[in-house]
Amino acid sequence: MRGFLGFIVNDILSQPAIIAGLMAMIGLIALRKPLRSIVTGTLKTIVGFLILGVGAEAIVQSLNPLGEILNRGFGIQGLIPNNEAIVGVAVKTLGQQTALIMSLGFLFNLLFARLTPFKYVFLTGHHTFFMACLLSAVLTAADIEGTAAILIGSVLLGLLMVGIPALAQPFMRKITGDNNLAIGHFGTFGYISAALIGKWFGNPEKSTEELKVPQGLSFLRDTTVSTALTMVILYVLVALMAGPDVTAKAAGDQNYLMFAVMQGLMFAVGLYVILAGVRMMLAEIVPAFQGIAEKIVPDAKPALDCPITFNYAPTAVIVGFISSFAGGLVGLAVLAAIGAPLIIPGLVPHFFTGATAGVFGNATGGRRGAVLGAFVNGLLISFLPALLLPVLGDIGFENTTFGDTDFSVVGIIIGYLAQWLQ
């Protein structure tokens, strides 16, 4: 029995594509669709998620060498936020507790979605696992362990899985133009901040997607072309500034400038693949969720990973990434000036959360909202991880930490609240 439960937790619930496929299948069965439609909808949902993952992996592989070049070329030492890395450290001692919190948290998500006005089913499996790990670490650091930690962590996780998408939904409606989708990603505090900054300081009438381009440069309206050119220029500039000796260590046998060009092009490939996967997945999972909404959780909405927003404002994606990274550099300078732990801007979190913050900021404040909102996101994912370190206990002293805003906000609140109650 324990082996079967381990298979469910470790091999099924840890796969977001499988979770999304199962949800689509349940919805289609609830709608009493014919077998061919159930099989097609389930498989296309899974394949769409996997395509999205392939694109994300291509972007990660493209960004990692750039991060290494920046660190080596400019001699910056500090902590690099990376969710996968810090979770890898934490699960060595908290793996079983984390798995139980994740599994029970998903059940509480469905229960709260059924019983409360927050009708969101959180389908981003890897972020569910990361948040379960954070809750496990913070509760353990506060000397709450065993059954109490599992129960408290599961309830908190279930609440976060319905509550955080609900907070972002007013802005998601502006992005998508309807109420069918929610965002299920634990960087939402940054996205809401970006949307509010855009609302306060921007103009939604001047969207990033309506930038006027001279006739001779009309080819830049193609998202793939503009992304490729932007990233190639960025990579080449960084390679030249860092110097051939530093860049050659990442490039291996390849010419260092050609390596920079190819990495920039691979970034564009990854983004193109992400957008294709999102289109396929949404075409299947949104209709399937009608069945869940009708039969299981009335008016249920799927809360999906942050790249689902990229199709709605592709230009804002690149604007947001660059602006968030600029905010990270400013945050690094401020942390160095005040003698706080240095949080080195990680290109992966700055791309995914910065790009999404750019889309949110653009929805409420147009071009200015995209730039300023994503810049604020970059500051947040610099300062908040530094504040989180003291409440992480023994795992707070590795060379990495949690990257996205919600992990830091939740960890800081729960950690200090638990210490105060004791």
Coordinates of C-alpha atoms in Angstrom, one line a residue:
M1 CA 0.0 0.0 0.0
R2 CA 2.8 2.4 0.9
G3 CA 4.5 1.6 -2.4
F4 CA 1.3 2.4 -4.3
L5 CA 0.8 5.7 -2.5
G6 CA 4.4 6.5 -3.2
F7 CA 3.8 5.9 -6.9
I8 CA 0.7 8.2 -6.8
V9 CA 2.6 11.0 -5.0
N10 CA 6.0 10.7 -6.6
D11 CA 5.3 9.6 -10.1
I12 CA 1.8 11.0 -10.9
L13 CA 1.1 14.0 -8.8
S14 CA 4.6 15.3 -9.5
Q15 CA 3.8 15.5 -13.2
P16 CA 1.8 18.6 -14.1
A17 CA 1.1 17.3 -17.6
I18 CA -0.5 14.2 -16.2
I19 CA -2.5 16.1 -13.6
A20 CA -3.8 18.4 -16.4
G21 CA -4.6 15.4 -18.6
L22 CA -6.5 13.7 -15.7
M23 CA -8.5 16.8 -15.1
A24 CA -9.4 17.1 -18.8
M25 CA -10.4 13.4 -18.8
I26 CA -12.6 13.8 -15.7
G27 CA -14.3 16.9 -17.3
L28 CA -14.9 15.1 -20.6
I29 CA -16.3 12.1 -18.9
A30 CA -18.6 14.3 -16.8
L31 CA -19.8 15.8 -20.0
R32 CA -20.5 12.3 -21.4
K33 CA -18.4 12.9 -24.4
P34 CA -17.8 9.9 -26.7
L35 CA -14.6 7.8 -26.1
R36 CA -12.8 9.2 -29.1
S37 CA -13.3 12.8 -27.8
I38 CA -12.2 11.8 -24.3
V39 CA -9.0 10.1 -25.6
T40 CA -8.2 13.0 -28.0
G41 CA -8.9 15.7 -25.4
T42 CA -6.9 14.0 -22.7
L43 CA -3.9 13.3 -24.9
K44 CA -3.8 16.7 -26.5
T45 CA -3.9 18.3 -23.1
I46 CA -1.0 16.2 -21.9
V47 CA 1.0 16.8 -25.2
G48 CA 0.3 20.5 -25.0
F49 CA 1.7 20.6 -21.5
L50 CA 4.7 18.6 -22.5
I51 CA 5.4 20.9 -25.5
L52 CA 5.2 23.9 -23.1
G53 CA 7.7 22.1 -20.9
V54 CA 10.1 21.4 -23.8
G55 CA 10.0 25.1 -24.7
A56 CA 10.6 26.1 -21.1
E57 CA 13.6 23.7 -20.9
A58 CA 15.0 25.2 -24.1
I59 CA 14.8 28.6 -22.5
V60 CA 16.4 27.4 -19.3
Q61 CA 19.3 25.8 -21.2
S62 CA 19.7 29.0 -23.1
L63 CA 19.7 31.3 -20.1
N64 CA 22.0 29.2 -17.8
P65 CA 25.2 29.9 -19.7
L66 CA 24.4 33.6 -19.9
G67 CA 24.1 33.6 -16.1
E68 CA 27.4 31.8 -15.7
I69 CA 29.1 34.4 -18.0
L70 CA 27.6 37.3 -16.0
N71 CA 28.8 35.8 -12.7
R72 CA 32.3 34.9 -13.9
G73 CA 32.8 38.0 -16.0
F74 CA 31.8 40.5 -13.3
G75 CA 32.9 38.6 -10.2
I76 CA 29.5 38.7 -8.4
Q77 CA 29.2 36.3 -5.4
G78 CA 26.0 35.5 -3.6
L79 CA 22.9 33.4 -3.6
I80 CA 21.2 32.5 -6.9
P81 CA 17.4 31.9 -6.4
N82 CA 16.4 28.6 -8.0
N83 CA 13.3 26.7 -6.8
E84 CA 14.5 23.4 -8.1
A85 CA 17.9 23.7 -6.4
I86 CA 16.6 24.7 -3.0
V87 CA 13.9 22.0 -3.1
G88 CA 16.6 19.5 -4.0
V89 CA 18.4 20.4 -0.8
A90 CA 15.3 20.4 1.4
V91 CA 13.8 17.1 0.3
K92 CA 16.8 15.2 1.5
T93 CA 15.5 15.6 5.0
L94 CA 11.8 16.7 4.4
G95 CA 10.9 14.5 1.4
Q96 CA 8.2 12.4 3.0
Q97 CA 6.5 15.3 4.9
T98 CA 6.6 17.4 1.7
A99 CA 5.0 14.6 -0.4
L100 CA 2.2 14.2 2.2
I101 CA 1.5 17.9 2.4
M102 CA 1.4 18.1 -1.4
S103 CA -1.0 15.2 -1.8
L104 CA -3.4 16.3 1.0
G105 CA -3.1 19.9 -0.2
F106 CA -4.5 19.0 -3.6
L107 CA -7.5 17.3 -1.9
F108 CA -8.0 20.4 0.2
N109 CA -7.9 22.5 -3.0
L110 CA -10.8 20.6 -4.4
L111 CA -12.7 20.7 -1.1
F112 CA -12.2 24.5 -0.8
A113 CA -13.1 25.0 -4.4
R114 CA -16.3 23.1 -3.9
L115 CA -17.3 24.8 -0.6
T116 CA -16.1 28.4 -1.0
P117 CA -16.7 31.1 -3.7
F118 CA -13.1 30.5 -4.9
K119 CA -13.7 28.0 -7.7
Y120 CA -10.1 27.4 -8.8
V121 CA -8.3 24.1 -9.4
F122 CA -4.6 24.7 -9.2
L123 CA -2.9 22.6 -11.9
T124 CA 0.7 23.7 -11.8
G125 CA 2.0 20.5 -10.2
H126 CA 5.7 21.5 -9.8
H127 CA 4.8 24.7 -8.0
T128 CA 2.4 22.8 -5.7
F129 CA 5.4 20.7 -4.8
F130 CA 7.7 23.7 -4.3
M131 CA 5.1 25.4 -2.0
A132 CA 4.6 22.1 0.0
C133 CA 8.4 22.0 0.4
L134 CA 8.6 25.6 1.6
L135 CA 5.8 25.1 4.1
S136 CA 7.4 21.9 5.4
A137 CA 10.8 23.7 5.8
V138 CA 9.3 26.8 7.5
L139 CA 7.1 24.7 9.9
T140 CA 10.0 22.4 10.8
A141 CA 12.3 25.5 11.4
A142 CA 9.6 26.7 13.8
D143 CA 9.7 23.3 15.7
I144 CA 6.3 22.2 14.3
E145 CA 6.8 18.6 13.0
G146 CA 5.0 15.3 12.4
T147 CA 1.2 15.1 12.1
A148 CA 0.7 18.8 13.1
A149 CA 3.1 20.0 10.4
I150 CA 1.4 17.8 7.8
L151 CA -2.1 18.9 8.7
I152 CA -1.3 22.6 9.0
G153 CA 0.8 22.6 5.9
S154 CA -1.9 20.7 3.9
V155 CA -4.7 23.1 4.9
L156 CA -2.5 26.2 4.2
L157 CA -1.5 24.7 0.8
G158 CA -5.1 24.1 -0.1
L159 CA -6.0 27.6 0.8
L160 CA -3.2 29.1 -1.2
M161 CA -4.2 27.0 -4.2
V162 CA -7.6 28.6 -4.3
G163 CA -6.8 32.0 -2.7
I164 CA -3.9 33.2 -4.8
P165 CA -5.6 32.6 -8.2
A166 CA -8.6 34.4 -6.8
L167 CA -6.5 37.5 -5.9
A168 CA -5.1 37.7 -9.5
Q169 CA -8.4 37.0 -11.3
P170 CA -9.5 40.6 -11.8
F171 CA -6.3 41.3 -13.7
M172 CA -6.5 37.9 -15.5
R173 CA -9.9 39.0 -16.9
K174 CA -8.2 42.1 -18.3
I175 CA -5.6 40.0 -20.0
T176 CA -7.8 37.2 -21.4
G177 CA -11.0 39.2 -22.0
D178 CA -13.1 36.6 -20.3
N179 CA -13.4 34.7 -17.0
N180 CA -12.5 31.2 -18.2
L181 CA -8.8 31.0 -17.1
A182 CA -6.9 31.7 -13.9
I183 CA -3.2 31.9 -13.2
G184 CA -1.8 29.1 -11.0
H185 CA 1.7 30.2 -10.3
F186 CA 3.4 31.2 -7.0
G187 CA 4.8 34.4 -8.4
T188 CA 1.4 36.1 -8.2
F189 CA 2.3 38.7 -5.6
G190 CA 4.7 40.1 -8.1
Y191 CA 2.1 40.0 -10.9
I192 CA -0.5 41.7 -8.8
S193 CA 2.1 44.3 -7.8
A194 CA 3.0 44.8 -11.5
A195 CA -0.7 45.2 -12.4
L196 CA -1.3 47.8 -9.7
I197 CA 1.8 49.7 -10.7
G198 CA 0.5 49.7 -14.3
K199 CA -2.9 50.9 -13.1
W200 CA -1.4 53.8 -11.1
F201 CA 1.3 55.0 -13.4
G202 CA 0.5 53.7 -16.9
N203 CA -2.0 54.0 -19.7
P204 CA -3.8 50.8 -20.9
E205 CA -4.6 52.5 -24.2
K206 CA -0.9 52.4 -25.2
S207 CA -0.3 48.6 -25.3
T208 CA 3.1 47.1 -26.0
E209 CA 1.3 45.1 -28.8
E210 CA 0.5 48.3 -30.7
L211 CA 4.0 49.8 -30.9
K212 CA 4.3 51.7 -34.1
V213 CA 7.1 50.2 -36.3
P214 CA 8.4 52.0 -39.4
Q215 CA 7.5 50.3 -42.7
G216 CA 11.1 49.2 -43.3
L217 CA 11.1 47.4 -39.9
S218 CA 7.6 45.9 -40.1
F219 CA 9.2 42.4 -39.9
L220 CA 9.8 43.1 -36.2
R221 CA 6.0 42.7 -35.7
D222 CA 6.7 39.0 -35.9
T223 CA 7.2 37.9 -32.3
T224 CA 9.7 35.2 -33.2
V225 CA 11.8 37.6 -35.3
S226 CA 11.8 40.4 -32.7
T227 CA 12.6 38.0 -29.9
A228 CA 15.5 36.4 -31.8
L229 CA 17.0 39.8 -32.6
T230 CA 16.6 41.1 -29.1
M231 CA 18.2 38.1 -27.4
V232 CA 21.0 37.7 -30.0
I233 CA 22.0 41.4 -29.4
L234 CA 21.8 40.9 -25.6
Y235 CA 23.9 37.7 -25.7
V236 CA 26.5 39.2 -27.9
L237 CA 26.8 42.4 -25.8
V238 CA 27.2 40.3 -22.6
A239 CA 29.8 38.1 -24.3
L240 CA 31.8 41.1 -25.5
M241 CA 31.7 42.8 -22.1
A242 CA 32.7 39.6 -20.2
G243 CA 35.5 38.9 -22.7
P244 CA 36.4 35.9 -24.8
D245 CA 38.3 34.1 -22.0
V246 CA 35.2 34.0 -19.7
T247 CA 32.7 33.3 -22.5
A248 CA 34.9 30.5 -23.9
K249 CA 34.4 28.4 -20.7
A250 CA 30.7 28.2 -21.4
A251 CA 31.1 27.9 -25.2
G252 CA 33.6 25.0 -25.1
D253 CA 35.0 24.4 -28.6
Q254 CA 32.7 26.8 -30.3
N255 CA 33.7 30.4 -31.2
Y256 CA 32.5 32.5 -28.3
L257 CA 30.6 35.0 -30.4
M258 CA 28.9 32.3 -32.5
F259 CA 28.0 30.6 -29.2
A260 CA 26.3 33.8 -28.1
V261 CA 24.4 34.1 -31.3
M262 CA 23.2 30.5 -31.2
Q263 CA 22.1 30.8 -27.5
G264 CA 20.0 33.9 -28.4
L265 CA 18.4 32.0 -31.3
M266 CA 17.7 29.0 -29.0
F267 CA 15.9 31.4 -26.6
A268 CA 13.6 32.4 -29.5
V269 CA 13.0 28.8 -30.4
G270 CA 12.0 28.0 -26.8
L271 CA 9.5 30.9 -26.6
Y272 CA 8.0 29.8 -29.9
V273 CA 7.5 26.2 -28.6
I274 CA 6.0 27.5 -25.4
L275 CA 3.4 29.5 -27.3
A276 CA 2.5 26.5 -29.5
G277 CA 2.1 24.2 -26.4
V278 CA -0.1 26.8 -24.7
R279 CA -2.4 27.1 -27.7
M280 CA -2.8 23.3 -28.0
M281 CA -3.4 22.9 -24.2
L282 CA -5.9 25.6 -23.9
A283 CA -7.9 24.4 -26.9
E284 CA -8.6 21.2 -25.0
I285 CA -8.6 21.9 -21.3
V286 CA -10.9 24.9 -21.3
P287 CA -13.9 23.1 -22.9
A288 CA -13.2 20.0 -20.7
F289 CA -13.4 22.1 -17.6
Q290 CA -17.0 22.7 -18.4
G291 CA -17.6 19.1 -17.2
I292 CA -15.8 19.7 -13.9
A293 CA -17.7 23.0 -13.5
E294 CA -21.1 21.3 -14.1
K295 CA -20.6 18.0 -12.1
I296 CA -17.9 18.3 -9.5
V297 CA -16.9 21.9 -8.7
P298 CA -19.6 24.3 -10.0
D299 CA -18.1 27.1 -12.1
A300 CA -14.6 25.6 -11.7
K301 CA -11.7 27.4 -13.5
P302 CA -8.3 25.9 -14.3
A303 CA -5.4 27.8 -12.6
L304 CA -2.5 27.2 -15.0
D305 CA 1.2 28.0 -15.2
C306 CA 2.4 31.5 -16.0
P307 CA 3.2 31.0 -19.7
I308 CA -0.5 30.8 -20.5
T309 CA -0.4 34.6 -20.4
F310 CA 2.3 34.9 -23.1
N311 CA 0.0 34.5 -26.1
Y312 CA -2.0 37.6 -25.0
A313 CA 0.9 40.0 -25.2
P314 CA 4.1 38.5 -26.7
T315 CA 5.9 41.8 -26.9
A316 CA 5.2 42.5 -23.2
V317 CA 7.0 39.2 -22.5
I318 CA 10.3 40.4 -23.8
V319 CA 9.8 43.9 -22.3
G320 CA 9.0 42.4 -18.9
F321 CA 12.0 40.0 -18.9
I322 CA 14.5 42.8 -19.6
S323 CA 12.8 45.2 -17.2
S324 CA 12.7 42.6 -14.4
F325 CA 16.3 41.8 -14.9
A326 CA 17.2 45.5 -14.7
G327 CA 15.2 45.6 -11.4
G328 CA 17.3 42.6 -10.2
L329 CA 20.5 44.4 -10.9
V330 CA 19.3 47.5 -9.0
G331 CA 18.2 45.3 -6.1
L332 CA 21.6 43.6 -6.1
A333 CA 23.3 47.0 -5.8
V334 CA 21.0 48.1 -2.9
L335 CA 21.6 44.8 -1.1
A336 CA 25.4 45.2 -1.5
A337 CA 25.2 48.8 -0.2
I338 CA 23.4 47.9 3.0
G339 CA 25.4 44.8 3.7
A340 CA 22.5 42.3 3.3
P341 CA 22.9 38.8 1.7
L342 CA 23.4 39.3 -2.0
I343 CA 20.7 37.8 -4.2
I344 CA 22.2 37.5 -7.7
P345 CA 19.6 38.0 -10.5
G346 CA 18.7 34.6 -11.8
L347 CA 17.8 34.8 -15.5
V348 CA 15.3 31.9 -15.3
P349 CA 13.1 33.4 -12.5
H350 CA 13.5 36.9 -14.1
F351 CA 12.3 35.6 -17.5
F352 CA 9.3 33.6 -16.3
T353 CA 8.1 35.9 -13.6
G354 CA 9.3 39.1 -15.3
A355 CA 7.6 38.2 -18.6
T356 CA 4.4 37.5 -16.8
A357 CA 4.6 40.7 -14.8
G358 CA 5.1 42.5 -18.0
V359 CA 1.9 41.0 -19.4
F360 CA 0.0 42.0 -16.2
G361 CA 1.5 45.5 -16.2
N362 CA 0.6 45.9 -19.9
A363 CA -3.0 44.9 -19.3
T364 CA -3.5 47.7 -16.8
G365 CA -1.0 50.3 -17.9
G366 CA 0.2 49.6 -21.4
R367 CA 3.9 50.0 -22.3
R368 CA 4.7 52.1 -19.2
G369 CA 2.9 49.5 -17.0
A370 CA 4.8 46.6 -18.6
V371 CA 8.2 48.3 -17.9
L372 CA 7.5 49.7 -14.4
G373 CA 5.5 46.7 -13.3
A374 CA 8.2 44.2 -14.3
F375 CA 10.9 46.4 -12.8
V376 CA 9.1 46.3 -9.5
N377 CA 8.8 42.5 -9.8
G378 CA 12.6 42.4 -10.3
L379 CA 13.1 44.3 -7.1
L380 CA 10.7 42.1 -5.2
I381 CA 12.5 38.8 -6.2
S382 CA 15.7 40.5 -5.0
F383 CA 14.6 41.8 -1.6
L384 CA 12.1 39.1 -0.6
P385 CA 14.4 36.1 -0.8
A386 CA 16.9 38.0 1.4
L387 CA 14.2 38.4 4.0
L388 CA 13.2 34.8 3.7
L389 CA 16.6 33.4 4.6
P390 CA 16.3 33.7 8.4
V391 CA 13.1 31.6 8.6
L392 CA 14.3 28.7 6.5
G393 CA 16.3 27.2 9.2
D394 CA 19.2 24.9 8.2
I395 CA 18.4 25.0 4.5
G396 CA 18.6 28.8 4.5
F397 CA 22.4 28.8 4.3
E398 CA 22.9 27.1 1.0
N399 CA 24.1 28.9 -2.2
T400 CA 20.5 29.1 -3.4
T401 CA 17.0 30.0 -2.2
F402 CA 13.4 30.1 -3.4
G403 CA 13.0 32.5 -6.3
D404 CA 9.4 33.6 -6.9
T405 CA 7.6 36.1 -4.8
D406 CA 4.8 34.0 -3.2
F407 CA 7.3 31.6 -1.6
S408 CA 9.0 34.4 0.1
V409 CA 5.8 36.2 1.2
V410 CA 4.2 33.0 2.5
G411 CA 7.5 31.8 4.2
I412 CA 8.1 35.1 5.9
I413 CA 4.5 35.4 7.2
I414 CA 4.1 31.7 8.3
G415 CA 7.7 31.6 9.8
Y416 CA 7.4 34.7 11.9
L417 CA 3.8 33.9 12.9
A418 CA 4.8 30.5 14.1
Q419 CA 7.7 31.8 16.1
W420 CA 5.5 34.5 17.6
L421 CA 2.8 32.0 18.6
Q422 CA 5.4 29.9 20.3

